[in-house]
PDB file of C-alpha atoms in Angstrom:
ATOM      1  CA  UNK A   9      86.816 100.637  85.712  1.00 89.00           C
ATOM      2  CA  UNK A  10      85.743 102.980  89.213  1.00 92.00           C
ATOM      3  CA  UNK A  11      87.846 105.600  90.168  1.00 88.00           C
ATOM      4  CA  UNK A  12      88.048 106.367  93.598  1.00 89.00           C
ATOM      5  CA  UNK A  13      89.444 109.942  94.993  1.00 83.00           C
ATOM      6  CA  UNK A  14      91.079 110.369  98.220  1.00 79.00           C
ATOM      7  CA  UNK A  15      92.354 113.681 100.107  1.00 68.00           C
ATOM      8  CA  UNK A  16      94.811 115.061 101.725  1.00 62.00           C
ATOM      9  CA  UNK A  17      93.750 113.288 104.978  1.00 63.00           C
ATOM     10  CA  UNK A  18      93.095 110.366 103.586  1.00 72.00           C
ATOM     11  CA  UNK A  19      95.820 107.441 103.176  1.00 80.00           C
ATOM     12  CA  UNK A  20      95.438 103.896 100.918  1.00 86.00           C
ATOM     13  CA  UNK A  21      98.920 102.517 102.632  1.00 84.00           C
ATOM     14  CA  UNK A  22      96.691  99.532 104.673  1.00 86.00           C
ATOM     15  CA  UNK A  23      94.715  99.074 101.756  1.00 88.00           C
ATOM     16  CA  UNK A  24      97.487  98.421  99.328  1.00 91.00           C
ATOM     17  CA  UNK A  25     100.628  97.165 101.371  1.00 89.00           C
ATOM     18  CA  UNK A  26     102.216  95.466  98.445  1.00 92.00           C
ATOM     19  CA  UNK A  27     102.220  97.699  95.864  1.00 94.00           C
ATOM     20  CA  UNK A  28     104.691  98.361  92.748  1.00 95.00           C
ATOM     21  CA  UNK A  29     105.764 101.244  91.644  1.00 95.00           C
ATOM     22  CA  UNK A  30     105.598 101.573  87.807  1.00 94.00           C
ATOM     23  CA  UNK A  31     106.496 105.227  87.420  1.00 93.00           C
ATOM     24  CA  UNK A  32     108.289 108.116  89.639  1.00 92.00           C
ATOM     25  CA  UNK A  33     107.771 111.780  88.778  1.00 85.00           C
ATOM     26  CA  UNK A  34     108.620 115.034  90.442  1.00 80.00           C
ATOM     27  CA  UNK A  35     105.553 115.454  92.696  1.00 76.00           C
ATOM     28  CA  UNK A  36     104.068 111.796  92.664  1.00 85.00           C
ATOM     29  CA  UNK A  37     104.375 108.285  91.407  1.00 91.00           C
ATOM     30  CA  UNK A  38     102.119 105.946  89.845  1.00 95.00           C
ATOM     31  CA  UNK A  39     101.636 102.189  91.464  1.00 95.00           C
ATOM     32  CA  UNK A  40     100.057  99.345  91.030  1.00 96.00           C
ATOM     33  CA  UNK A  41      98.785  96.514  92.739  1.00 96.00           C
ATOM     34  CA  UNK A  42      96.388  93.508  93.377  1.00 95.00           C
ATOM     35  CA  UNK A  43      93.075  92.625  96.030  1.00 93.00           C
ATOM     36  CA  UNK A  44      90.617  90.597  96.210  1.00 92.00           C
ATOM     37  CA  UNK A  45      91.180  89.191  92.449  1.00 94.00           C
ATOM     38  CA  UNK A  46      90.524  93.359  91.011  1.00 95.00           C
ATOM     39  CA  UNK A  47      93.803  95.166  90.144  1.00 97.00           C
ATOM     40  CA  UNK A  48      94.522  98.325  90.487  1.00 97.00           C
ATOM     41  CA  UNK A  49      96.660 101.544  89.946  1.00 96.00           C
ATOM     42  CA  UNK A  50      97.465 104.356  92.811  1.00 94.00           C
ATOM     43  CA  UNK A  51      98.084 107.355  91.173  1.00 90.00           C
ATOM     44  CA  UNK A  52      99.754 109.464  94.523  1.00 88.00           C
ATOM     45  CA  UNK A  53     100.125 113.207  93.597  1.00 79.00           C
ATOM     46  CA  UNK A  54     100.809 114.578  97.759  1.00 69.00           C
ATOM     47  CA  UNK A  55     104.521 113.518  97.562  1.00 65.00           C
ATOM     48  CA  UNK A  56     105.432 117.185  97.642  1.00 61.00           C
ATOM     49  CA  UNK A  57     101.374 118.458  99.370  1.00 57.00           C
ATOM     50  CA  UNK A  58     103.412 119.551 102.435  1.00 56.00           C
ATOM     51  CA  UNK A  59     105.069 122.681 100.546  1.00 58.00           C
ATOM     52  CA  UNK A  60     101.616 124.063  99.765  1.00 58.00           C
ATOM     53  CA  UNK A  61      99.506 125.997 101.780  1.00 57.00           C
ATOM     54  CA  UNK A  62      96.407 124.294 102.142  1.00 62.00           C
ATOM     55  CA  UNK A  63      94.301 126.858  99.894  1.00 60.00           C
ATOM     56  CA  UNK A  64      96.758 125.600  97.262  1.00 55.00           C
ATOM     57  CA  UNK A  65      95.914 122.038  97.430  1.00 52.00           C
ATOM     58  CA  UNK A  66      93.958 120.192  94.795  1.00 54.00           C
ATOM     59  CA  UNK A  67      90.666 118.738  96.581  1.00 61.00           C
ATOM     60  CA  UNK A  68      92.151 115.235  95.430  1.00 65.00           C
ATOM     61  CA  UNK A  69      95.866 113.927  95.922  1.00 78.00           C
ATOM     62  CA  UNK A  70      95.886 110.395  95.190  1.00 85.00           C
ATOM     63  CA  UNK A  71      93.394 108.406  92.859  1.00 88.00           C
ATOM     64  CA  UNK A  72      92.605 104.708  92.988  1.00 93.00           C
ATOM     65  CA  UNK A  73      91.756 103.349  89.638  1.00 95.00           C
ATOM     66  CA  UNK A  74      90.054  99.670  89.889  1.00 95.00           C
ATOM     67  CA  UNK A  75      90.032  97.123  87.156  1.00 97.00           C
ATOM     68  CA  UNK A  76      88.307  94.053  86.605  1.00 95.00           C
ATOM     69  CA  UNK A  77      91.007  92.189  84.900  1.00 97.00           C
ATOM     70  CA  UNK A  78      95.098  92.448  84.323  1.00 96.00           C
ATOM     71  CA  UNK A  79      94.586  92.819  80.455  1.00 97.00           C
ATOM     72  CA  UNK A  80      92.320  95.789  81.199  1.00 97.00           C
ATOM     73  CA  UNK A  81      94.638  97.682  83.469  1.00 97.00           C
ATOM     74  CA  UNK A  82      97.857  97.136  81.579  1.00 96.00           C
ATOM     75  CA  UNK A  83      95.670  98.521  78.164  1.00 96.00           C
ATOM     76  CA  UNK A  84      95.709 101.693  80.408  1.00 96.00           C
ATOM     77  CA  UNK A  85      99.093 101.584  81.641  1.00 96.00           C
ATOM     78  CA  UNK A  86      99.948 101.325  78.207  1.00 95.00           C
ATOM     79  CA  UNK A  87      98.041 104.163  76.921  1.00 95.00           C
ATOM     80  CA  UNK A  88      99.463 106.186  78.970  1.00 92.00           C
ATOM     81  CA  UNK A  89     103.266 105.183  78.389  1.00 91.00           C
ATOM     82  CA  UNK A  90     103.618 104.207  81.889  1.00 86.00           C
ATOM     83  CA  UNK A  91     104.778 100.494  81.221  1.00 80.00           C
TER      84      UNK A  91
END
């Protein structure tokens, strides 16, 4: 599993055009999708960056979580209660 952190600045929409969501929450949602035979969850916490000043802002808004097989990321989504 790699974790990759983006920022405010930063987008994963061209990366990721077909992407699920699994979850919704006030703030966020959690996706996933499929590349280049790795899957992979989006984790997207800016839905709501534009009411904070910028001081306010965490230094990462949206994480990319890569896994090397389906089994492996839906163990996680699991553990999580996201499924």
């Amino acid at each position: 599993m790699k974790i990759k952190e983006l920022g405010i600045n930063d987008s994963y929409e061209d990366d990721f055009p077909e992407k699920t969501m699994l979850k919704g929450f006030e703030g966020g949602a959690v996706y996933s999708s499929e590349k280049n035979g790795k899957y992979y969850l989006i984790l997207d916490e800016g839905t709501m960056a534009w009411i904070l000043d910028e001081e306010d802002l965490p230094d990462c808004l949206v994480k990319i979580i890569e896994f090397d097989s389906v089994d492996e990321r839906n163990d996680y989504i699991k553990q999580r209660r996201w499924d």
